[in-house]
Each structure stands twice: as structure tokens, then as C-alpha cells.
PDB file of C-alpha atoms in Angstrom:
ATOM      1  CA  UNK A  15       0.000   0.000   0.000  1.00 33.00           C
ATOM      2  CA  UNK A  16       2.938   2.305  -0.527  1.00 39.00           C
ATOM      3  CA  UNK A  17       4.314   2.089   3.021  1.00 41.00           C
ATOM      4  CA  UNK A  18       8.064   2.449   3.487  1.00 53.00           C
ATOM      5  CA  UNK A  19      10.408   1.069   6.132  1.00 61.00           C
ATOM      6  CA  UNK A  20      11.924   3.536   8.549  1.00 74.00           C
ATOM      7  CA  UNK A  21      15.723   3.506   8.597  1.00 78.00           C
ATOM      8  CA  UNK A  22      15.998   1.803  12.003  1.00 79.00           C
ATOM      9  CA  UNK A  23      13.793  -1.095  10.948  1.00 80.00           C
ATOM     10  CA  UNK A  24      15.706  -1.351   7.675  1.00 81.00           C
ATOM     11  CA  UNK A  25      18.992  -1.622   9.560  1.00 81.00           C
ATOM     12  CA  UNK A  26      17.753  -4.124  12.118  1.00 80.00           C
ATOM     13  CA  UNK A  27      16.194  -6.392   9.509  1.00 78.00           C
ATOM     14  CA  UNK A  28      18.910  -6.169   6.873  1.00 78.00           C
ATOM     15  CA  UNK A  29      16.775  -4.418   4.283  1.00 81.00           C
ATOM     16  CA  UNK A  30      19.760  -3.237   2.254  1.00 85.00           C
ATOM     17  CA  UNK A  31      17.835  -1.528  -0.538  1.00 88.00           C
ATOM     18  CA  UNK A  32      15.630   0.439   1.848  1.00 87.00           C
ATOM     19  CA  UNK A  33      18.677   1.424   3.895  1.00 87.00           C
ATOM     20  CA  UNK A  34      20.523   2.603   0.777  1.00 88.00           C
ATOM     21  CA  UNK A  35      17.583   4.778  -0.261  1.00 89.00           C
ATOM     22  CA  UNK A  36      17.261   6.255   3.228  1.00 89.00           C
ATOM     23  CA  UNK A  37      20.976   7.027   3.353  1.00 90.00           C
ATOM     24  CA  UNK A  38      20.977   8.569  -0.108  1.00 92.00           C
ATOM     25  CA  UNK A  39      18.053  10.808   0.814  1.00 92.00           C
ATOM     26  CA  UNK A  40      19.576  11.819   4.137  1.00 92.00           C
ATOM     27  CA  UNK A  41      23.284  11.068   4.797  1.00 93.00           C
ATOM     28  CA  UNK A  42      22.796  12.383   8.347  1.00 94.00           C
ATOM     29  CA  UNK A  43      21.065   9.078   9.119  1.00 93.00           C
ATOM     30  CA  UNK A  44      24.408   7.245   8.911  1.00 94.00           C
ATOM     31  CA  UNK A  45      24.996   7.031  12.670  1.00 95.00           C
ATOM     32  CA  UNK A  46      21.528   5.763  13.561  1.00 94.00           C
ATOM     33  CA  UNK A  47      21.461   3.394  10.616  1.00 93.00           C
ATOM     34  CA  UNK A  48      24.891   2.041  11.544  1.00 95.00           C
ATOM     35  CA  UNK A  49      23.677   1.503  15.097  1.00 94.00           C
ATOM     36  CA  UNK A  50      20.737  -0.524  13.790  1.00 92.00           C
ATOM     37  CA  UNK A  51      22.793  -2.505  11.272  1.00 93.00           C
ATOM     38  CA  UNK A  52      25.364  -3.273  13.969  1.00 94.00           C
ATOM     39  CA  UNK A  53      22.550  -4.840  15.969  1.00 90.00           C
ATOM     40  CA  UNK A  54      20.973  -6.532  12.996  1.00 89.00           C
ATOM     41  CA  UNK A  55      24.245  -7.907  11.664  1.00 91.00           C
ATOM     42  CA  UNK A  56      24.185  -6.482   8.140  1.00 92.00           C
ATOM     43  CA  UNK A  57      27.716  -5.969   6.850  1.00 95.00           C
ATOM     44  CA  UNK A  58      26.621  -4.231   3.644  1.00 94.00           C
ATOM     45  CA  UNK A  59      24.637  -1.561   5.458  1.00 94.00           C
ATOM     46  CA  UNK A  60      27.450  -1.082   7.961  1.00 96.00           C
ATOM     47  CA  UNK A  61      29.891  -0.505   5.104  1.00 97.00           C
ATOM     48  CA  UNK A  62      27.611   2.066   3.460  1.00 95.00           C
ATOM     49  CA  UNK A  63      27.217   3.966   6.710  1.00 96.00           C
ATOM     50  CA  UNK A  64      30.897   3.992   7.611  1.00 98.00           C
ATOM     51  CA  UNK A  65      31.670   5.743   4.325  1.00 97.00           C
ATOM     52  CA  UNK A  66      29.578   8.667   5.569  1.00 96.00           C
ATOM     53  CA  UNK A  67      31.380   9.026   8.908  1.00 97.00           C
ATOM     54  CA  UNK A  68      34.662  10.889   9.305  1.00 96.00           C
ATOM     55  CA  UNK A  69      34.747  11.247  13.073  1.00 98.00           C
ATOM     56  CA  UNK A  70      37.999  11.397  15.007  1.00 98.00           C
ATOM     57  CA  UNK A  71      39.070   8.153  16.716  1.00 98.00           C
ATOM     58  CA  UNK A  72      38.261   9.487  20.186  1.00 98.00           C
ATOM     59  CA  UNK A  73      34.774  10.729  19.298  1.00 98.00           C
ATOM     60  CA  UNK A  74      32.537   9.379  22.054  1.00 97.00           C
ATOM     61  CA  UNK A  75      29.817   8.450  19.550  1.00 97.00           C
ATOM     62  CA  UNK A  76      31.911   5.477  18.448  1.00 98.00           C
ATOM     63  CA  UNK A  77      31.452   3.816  21.833  1.00 98.00           C
ATOM     64  CA  UNK A  78      27.790   2.855  21.474  1.00 96.00           C
ATOM     65  CA  UNK A  79      28.410   1.751  17.892  1.00 97.00           C
ATOM     66  CA  UNK A  80      31.171  -0.607  19.029  1.00 98.00           C
ATOM     67  CA  UNK A  81      28.846  -2.035  21.661  1.00 96.00           C
ATOM     68  CA  UNK A  82      26.136  -3.053  19.191  1.00 94.00           C
ATOM     69  CA  UNK A  83      27.840  -6.093  17.599  1.00 95.00           C
ATOM     70  CA  UNK A  84      28.545  -7.411  21.106  1.00 95.00           C
ATOM     71  CA  UNK A  85      24.811  -7.627  21.768  1.00 90.00           C
ATOM     72  CA  UNK A  86      24.313 -10.351  19.120  1.00 86.00           C
ATOM     73  CA  UNK A  87      20.805  -8.956  18.771  1.00 76.00           C
ATOM     74  CA  UNK A  88      19.634 -11.554  16.268  1.00 73.00           C
ATOM     75  CA  UNK A  89      20.498 -14.289  18.773  1.00 69.00           C
ATOM     76  CA  UNK A  90      18.429 -12.728  21.572  1.00 64.00           C
ATOM     77  CA  UNK A  91      15.585 -14.749  23.163  1.00 60.00           C
ATOM     78  CA  UNK A  92      12.887 -12.468  21.740  1.00 61.00           C
ATOM     79  CA  UNK A  93      13.883 -13.336  18.172  1.00 53.00           C
ATOM     80  CA  UNK A  94      11.718 -15.983  16.469  1.00 54.00           C
ATOM     81  CA  UNK A  95      14.360 -16.992  13.903  1.00 57.00           C
ATOM     82  CA  UNK A  96      17.814 -17.271  15.453  1.00 57.00           C
ATOM     83  CA  UNK A  97      19.613 -19.428  12.886  1.00 67.00           C
ATOM     84  CA  UNK A  98      22.051 -17.165  11.035  1.00 74.00           C
ATOM     85  CA  UNK A  99      25.742 -16.607  10.359  1.00 83.00           C
ATOM     86  CA  UNK A 100      26.954 -15.282  13.707  1.00 88.00           C
ATOM     87  CA  UNK A 101      30.425 -14.496  12.319  1.00 93.00           C
ATOM     88  CA  UNK A 102      29.044 -11.237  10.910  1.00 93.00           C
ATOM     89  CA  UNK A 103      29.176  -9.651  14.353  1.00 95.00           C
ATOM     90  CA  UNK A 104      32.940  -9.907  14.958  1.00 97.00           C
ATOM     91  CA  UNK A 105      33.429  -8.750  11.360  1.00 98.00           C
ATOM     92  CA  UNK A 106      31.275  -5.661  11.942  1.00 97.00           C
ATOM     93  CA  UNK A 107      33.195  -4.995  15.158  1.00 98.00           C
ATOM     94  CA  UNK A 108      36.436  -5.152  13.185  1.00 99.00           C
ATOM     95  CA  UNK A 109      35.056  -2.903  10.432  1.00 98.00           C
ATOM     96  CA  UNK A 110      34.236  -0.135  12.906  1.00 99.00           C
ATOM     97  CA  UNK A 111      37.687  -0.308  14.484  1.00 99.00           C
ATOM     98  CA  UNK A 112      39.325  -0.455  11.074  1.00 98.00           C
ATOM     99  CA  UNK A 113      37.454   2.688  10.080  1.00 98.00           C
ATOM    100  CA  UNK A 114      39.232   4.519  12.878  1.00 98.00           C
ATOM    101  CA  UNK A 115      37.270   4.110  16.104  1.00 98.00           C
ATOM    102  CA  UNK A 116      39.568   3.995  19.121  1.00 99.00           C
ATOM    103  CA  UNK A 117      39.533   0.714  21.080  1.00 98.00           C
ATOM    104  CA  UNK A 118      40.158   2.739  24.235  1.00 98.00           C
ATOM    105  CA  UNK A 119      37.045   4.903  24.340  1.00 98.00           C
ATOM    106  CA  UNK A 120      35.707   5.443  27.842  1.00 98.00           C
ATOM    107  CA  UNK A 121      32.109   4.624  28.751  1.00 95.00           C
ATOM    108  CA  UNK A 122      30.126   5.317  31.900  1.00 93.00           C
ATOM    109  CA  UNK A 123      32.057   5.006  35.142  1.00 95.00           C
ATOM    110  CA  UNK A 124      35.323   4.730  33.287  1.00 97.00           C
ATOM    111  CA  UNK A 125      34.869   1.296  31.781  1.00 96.00           C
ATOM    112  CA  UNK A 126      36.150   0.371  28.333  1.00 98.00           C
ATOM    113  CA  UNK A 127      34.950  -2.122  25.760  1.00 98.00           C
ATOM    114  CA  UNK A 128      37.641  -4.473  27.083  1.00 98.00           C
ATOM    115  CA  UNK A 129      35.875  -4.358  30.454  1.00 98.00           C
ATOM    116  CA  UNK A 130      32.355  -4.880  29.135  1.00 96.00           C
ATOM    117  CA  UNK A 131      33.395  -7.903  27.068  1.00 97.00           C
ATOM    118  CA  UNK A 132      33.633  -9.811  30.345  1.00 97.00           C
ATOM    119  CA  UNK A 133      30.110  -8.997  31.491  1.00 95.00           C
ATOM    120  CA  UNK A 134      28.058  -8.981  28.286  1.00 92.00           C
ATOM    121  CA  UNK A 135      26.475 -11.882  26.448  1.00 85.00           C
ATOM    122  CA  UNK A 136      23.490 -12.782  28.649  1.00 81.00           C
ATOM    123  CA  UNK A 137      19.904 -11.705  27.899  1.00 78.00           C
ATOM    124  CA  UNK A 138      16.965 -12.551  30.167  1.00 77.00           C
ATOM    125  CA  UNK A 139      19.214 -15.010  31.983  1.00 81.00           C
ATOM    126  CA  UNK A 140      20.086 -16.843  28.773  1.00 78.00           C
ATOM    127  CA  UNK A 141      23.709 -16.915  27.548  1.00 84.00           C
ATOM    128  CA  UNK A 142      23.790 -15.764  23.925  1.00 84.00           C
ATOM    129  CA  UNK A 143      27.539 -15.311  23.422  1.00 91.00           C
ATOM    130  CA  UNK A 144      29.809 -18.338  23.337  1.00 93.00           C
ATOM    131  CA  UNK A 145      33.190 -18.098  25.009  1.00 96.00           C
ATOM    132  CA  UNK A 146      34.829 -18.619  21.619  1.00 96.00           C
ATOM    133  CA  UNK A 147      32.952 -15.575  20.335  1.00 95.00           C
ATOM    134  CA  UNK A 148      33.920 -13.583  23.416  1.00 97.00           C
ATOM    135  CA  UNK A 149      37.592 -14.341  22.862  1.00 98.00           C
ATOM    136  CA  UNK A 150      37.257 -13.559  19.152  1.00 98.00           C
ATOM    137  CA  UNK A 151      35.922 -10.087  19.941  1.00 98.00           C
ATOM    138  CA  UNK A 152      38.697  -9.590  22.497  1.00 98.00           C
ATOM    139  CA  UNK A 153      41.404 -10.695  20.066  1.00 99.00           C
ATOM    140  CA  UNK A 154      40.174  -8.139  17.546  1.00 99.00           C
ATOM    141  CA  UNK A 155      40.162  -5.452  20.230  1.00 98.00           C
ATOM    142  CA  UNK A 156      43.706  -6.333  21.278  1.00 98.00           C
ATOM    143  CA  UNK A 157      44.862  -6.378  17.655  1.00 98.00           C
ATOM    144  CA  UNK A 158      43.843  -2.709  17.513  1.00 98.00           C
ATOM    145  CA  UNK A 159      45.968  -1.959  20.600  1.00 98.00           C
ATOM    146  CA  UNK A 160      43.367  -1.856  23.338  1.00 98.00           C
ATOM    147  CA  UNK A 161      44.869  -0.748  26.654  1.00 98.00           C
ATOM    148  CA  UNK A 162      44.318  -3.580  29.129  1.00 99.00           C
ATOM    149  CA  UNK A 163      45.896  -1.802  32.078  1.00 99.00           C
ATOM    150  CA  UNK A 164      43.132   0.686  32.853  1.00 98.00           C
ATOM    151  CA  UNK A 165      40.859   0.806  35.908  1.00 99.00           C
ATOM    152  CA  UNK A 166      37.136   1.508  35.966  1.00 98.00           C
ATOM    153  CA  UNK A 167      35.468   3.620  38.641  1.00 98.00           C
ATOM    154  CA  UNK A 168      32.833   1.154  39.889  1.00 96.00           C
ATOM    155  CA  UNK A 169      34.745  -2.070  40.464  1.00 98.00           C
ATOM    156  CA  UNK A 170      38.175  -0.419  40.650  1.00 99.00           C
ATOM    157  CA  UNK A 171      39.348  -3.167  38.343  1.00 99.00           C
ATOM    158  CA  UNK A 172      41.132  -3.713  35.058  1.00 99.00           C
ATOM    159  CA  UNK A 173      39.559  -5.618  32.157  1.00 99.00           C
ATOM    160  CA  UNK A 174      41.398  -8.662  33.529  1.00 99.00           C
ATOM    161  CA  UNK A 175      39.768  -8.073  36.901  1.00 99.00           C
ATOM    162  CA  UNK A 176      36.370  -7.993  35.239  1.00 99.00           C
ATOM    163  CA  UNK A 177      37.103 -11.201  33.332  1.00 99.00           C
ATOM    164  CA  UNK A 178      38.016 -12.892  36.603  1.00 99.00           C
ATOM    165  CA  UNK A 179      35.025 -11.414  38.447  1.00 98.00           C
ATOM    166  CA  UNK A 180      32.658 -12.965  35.878  1.00 98.00           C
ATOM    167  CA  UNK A 181      34.526 -16.251  35.694  1.00 98.00           C
ATOM    168  CA  UNK A 182      35.680 -15.932  32.084  1.00 98.00           C
ATOM    169  CA  UNK A 183      38.872 -17.975  32.173  1.00 98.00           C
ATOM    170  CA  UNK A 184      39.450 -17.972  28.396  1.00 98.00           C
ATOM    171  CA  UNK A 185      39.166 -14.187  28.301  1.00 99.00           C
ATOM    172  CA  UNK A 186      41.396 -13.839  31.353  1.00 99.00           C
ATOM    173  CA  UNK A 187      44.027 -16.023  29.709  1.00 99.00           C
ATOM    174  CA  UNK A 188      43.941 -13.941  26.535  1.00 99.00           C
ATOM    175  CA  UNK A 189      44.300 -10.690  28.464  1.00 99.00           C
ATOM    176  CA  UNK A 190      47.261 -12.077  30.399  1.00 99.00           C
ATOM    177  CA  UNK A 191      48.898 -13.244  27.186  1.00 99.00           C
ATOM    178  CA  UNK A 192      48.350  -9.801  25.657  1.00 98.00           C
ATOM    179  CA  UNK A 193      50.106  -7.992  28.498  1.00 98.00           C
ATOM    180  CA  UNK A 194      47.516  -7.382  31.211  1.00 99.00           C
ATOM    181  CA  UNK A 195      49.125  -6.648  34.588  1.00 99.00           C
ATOM    182  CA  UNK A 196      48.021  -9.497  36.907  1.00 99.00           C
ATOM    183  CA  UNK A 197      48.269  -7.312  40.027  1.00 99.00           C
ATOM    184  CA  UNK A 198      46.908  -3.947  38.894  1.00 99.00           C
ATOM    185  CA  UNK A 199      43.774  -2.589  40.596  1.00 99.00           C
ATOM    186  CA  UNK A 200      42.442   0.550  42.229  1.00 98.00           C
ATOM    187  CA  UNK A 201      42.359  -1.156  45.625  1.00 98.00           C
ATOM    188  CA  UNK A 202      43.545  -4.380  47.219  1.00 98.00           C
ATOM    189  CA  UNK A 203      40.070  -5.935  47.176  1.00 98.00           C
ATOM    190  CA  UNK A 204      39.840  -5.419  43.412  1.00 99.00           C
ATOM    191  CA  UNK A 205      42.970  -7.201  42.184  1.00 99.00           C
ATOM    192  CA  UNK A 206      42.403 -10.080  39.768  1.00 99.00           C
ATOM    193  CA  UNK A 207      43.563 -12.597  42.366  1.00 99.00           C
ATOM    194  CA  UNK A 208      41.282 -11.077  45.010  1.00 99.00           C
ATOM    195  CA  UNK A 209      38.316 -11.469  42.663  1.00 99.00           C
ATOM    196  CA  UNK A 210      39.258 -15.075  41.904  1.00 99.00           C
ATOM    197  CA  UNK A 211      39.425 -15.920  45.598  1.00 98.00           C
ATOM    198  CA  UNK A 212      36.245 -14.002  46.459  1.00 98.00           C
ATOM    199  CA  UNK A 213      34.261 -15.743  43.708  1.00 98.00           C
ATOM    200  CA  UNK A 214      35.905 -19.122  44.330  1.00 98.00           C
ATOM    201  CA  UNK A 215      37.292 -19.344  40.806  1.00 98.00           C
ATOM    202  CA  UNK A 216      40.172 -21.617  41.779  1.00 98.00           C
ATOM    203  CA  UNK A 217      41.099 -22.421  38.191  1.00 98.00           C
ATOM    204  CA  UNK A 218      41.453 -18.725  37.364  1.00 99.00           C
ATOM    205  CA  UNK A 219      43.395 -18.112  40.579  1.00 99.00           C
ATOM    206  CA  UNK A 220      45.867 -20.799  39.508  1.00 99.00           C
ATOM    207  CA  UNK A 221      46.101 -19.171  36.081  1.00 99.00           C
ATOM    208  CA  UNK A 222      46.872 -15.744  37.532  1.00 99.00           C
ATOM    209  CA  UNK A 223      49.543 -17.117  39.845  1.00 98.00           C
ATOM    210  CA  UNK A 224      51.437 -18.420  36.823  1.00 98.00           C
ATOM    211  CA  UNK A 225      51.833 -14.809  35.636  1.00 98.00           C
ATOM    212  CA  UNK A 226      52.932 -13.287  38.945  1.00 96.00           C
TER     213      UNK A 226
END
């Protein structure tokens, strides 16, 4: 009946043609459309939008865009059809970093993407991110020189501390291998080893001790 998709719906549902028309009519939609396509997992739309953005690496607007692929939106419990190529999400994450977004942007309370990688991946109590996927995202982040020796304001912990706090041994191992300081924290109670002992993650405690 002549109805048209709005740009957000086009991005979320991978309607490439509708997204291209929307972007051509209004290039200012690039940020919002990229946000939606990052959720929806459409590489083509992401590529079109990135061509319209020339922000500096430390522009804070990049932060929320980098977060979207980590949400694996199409794998969320509310989605009726969840069978798709999940590898598009790490690729979109890489595309945004490759376009110039800094891997060290600071979010609320001083946390970085390297911190949030440890805590994301669960929706409505259901795990939606595999540990292999988590490590894949982290490897990409480290390849773009993410600083792993930074402390957030809430937990007074490094990304390694967060990985330990949430029991992510594969992520903790990667961070240690990529140069994370195994003792760094904003307070004694927030060191990686303190978190491992507090949460009874004995396997991660043993891992950390090998790097002391």
C-alpha cells in the first residue's frame, strides 16, 4: 500500500535496498542506521554507513556503535528466527575499528569495551555469546591496541579483573597473554587474584599465579 520502512527497521532487519535509499536521501542518518545494522548484523549496510562518517578516533559516539555487535541482537531470546551466520558480528566490530574508532574509548564510570566484554552476552538469563565468540571479539580489540591496564570507577578493576570477576577464564588467559598486569587494581580488594578468591574461581586463581 505504498508504506516504506523507517531507517531503524531497515537496519535491524537487513533491508539493504531500503537502507541505501534512506541514506541517499539523508546522509545524516548514517549514525543511527549504523547503530541498527550493527545490531541486525548487516555488513553491507554497515559498510555504506561507515563511508559517511569521518569522526575522530576518540569521538565518544563510536562507543555505542562498538557495543552493538557485542549484543548479538539476532540471537536474543525475543527473536523468532535465530539461525544465522553469527560471524558477521565480529566482522562488523572489526570494520568499525578499522574505520578509525579507538579501542580505548571510555564509557560510563570509566569502563572500556575491554571491560564490558567480560560482562556482556546474557539476555533474560540466557547466555547468547559463546566463550569462543567472546575471545574472538577480544582478540580483535587487542589487535587494535586496546589498553588492558586501565581501571574503571565502579569495580576499581582492570579488564582482567572484570574477566576474573565474571569467571571468564578464556578471556582472562587472553588478556594475560596480551600484556595485562596481573596485580593492577584501584584497591587491594579489586585485584584479579582477590576477585578469583572471592568468587571461588580456583582455576582462574591458579592461572593468575602463573603470571605473577
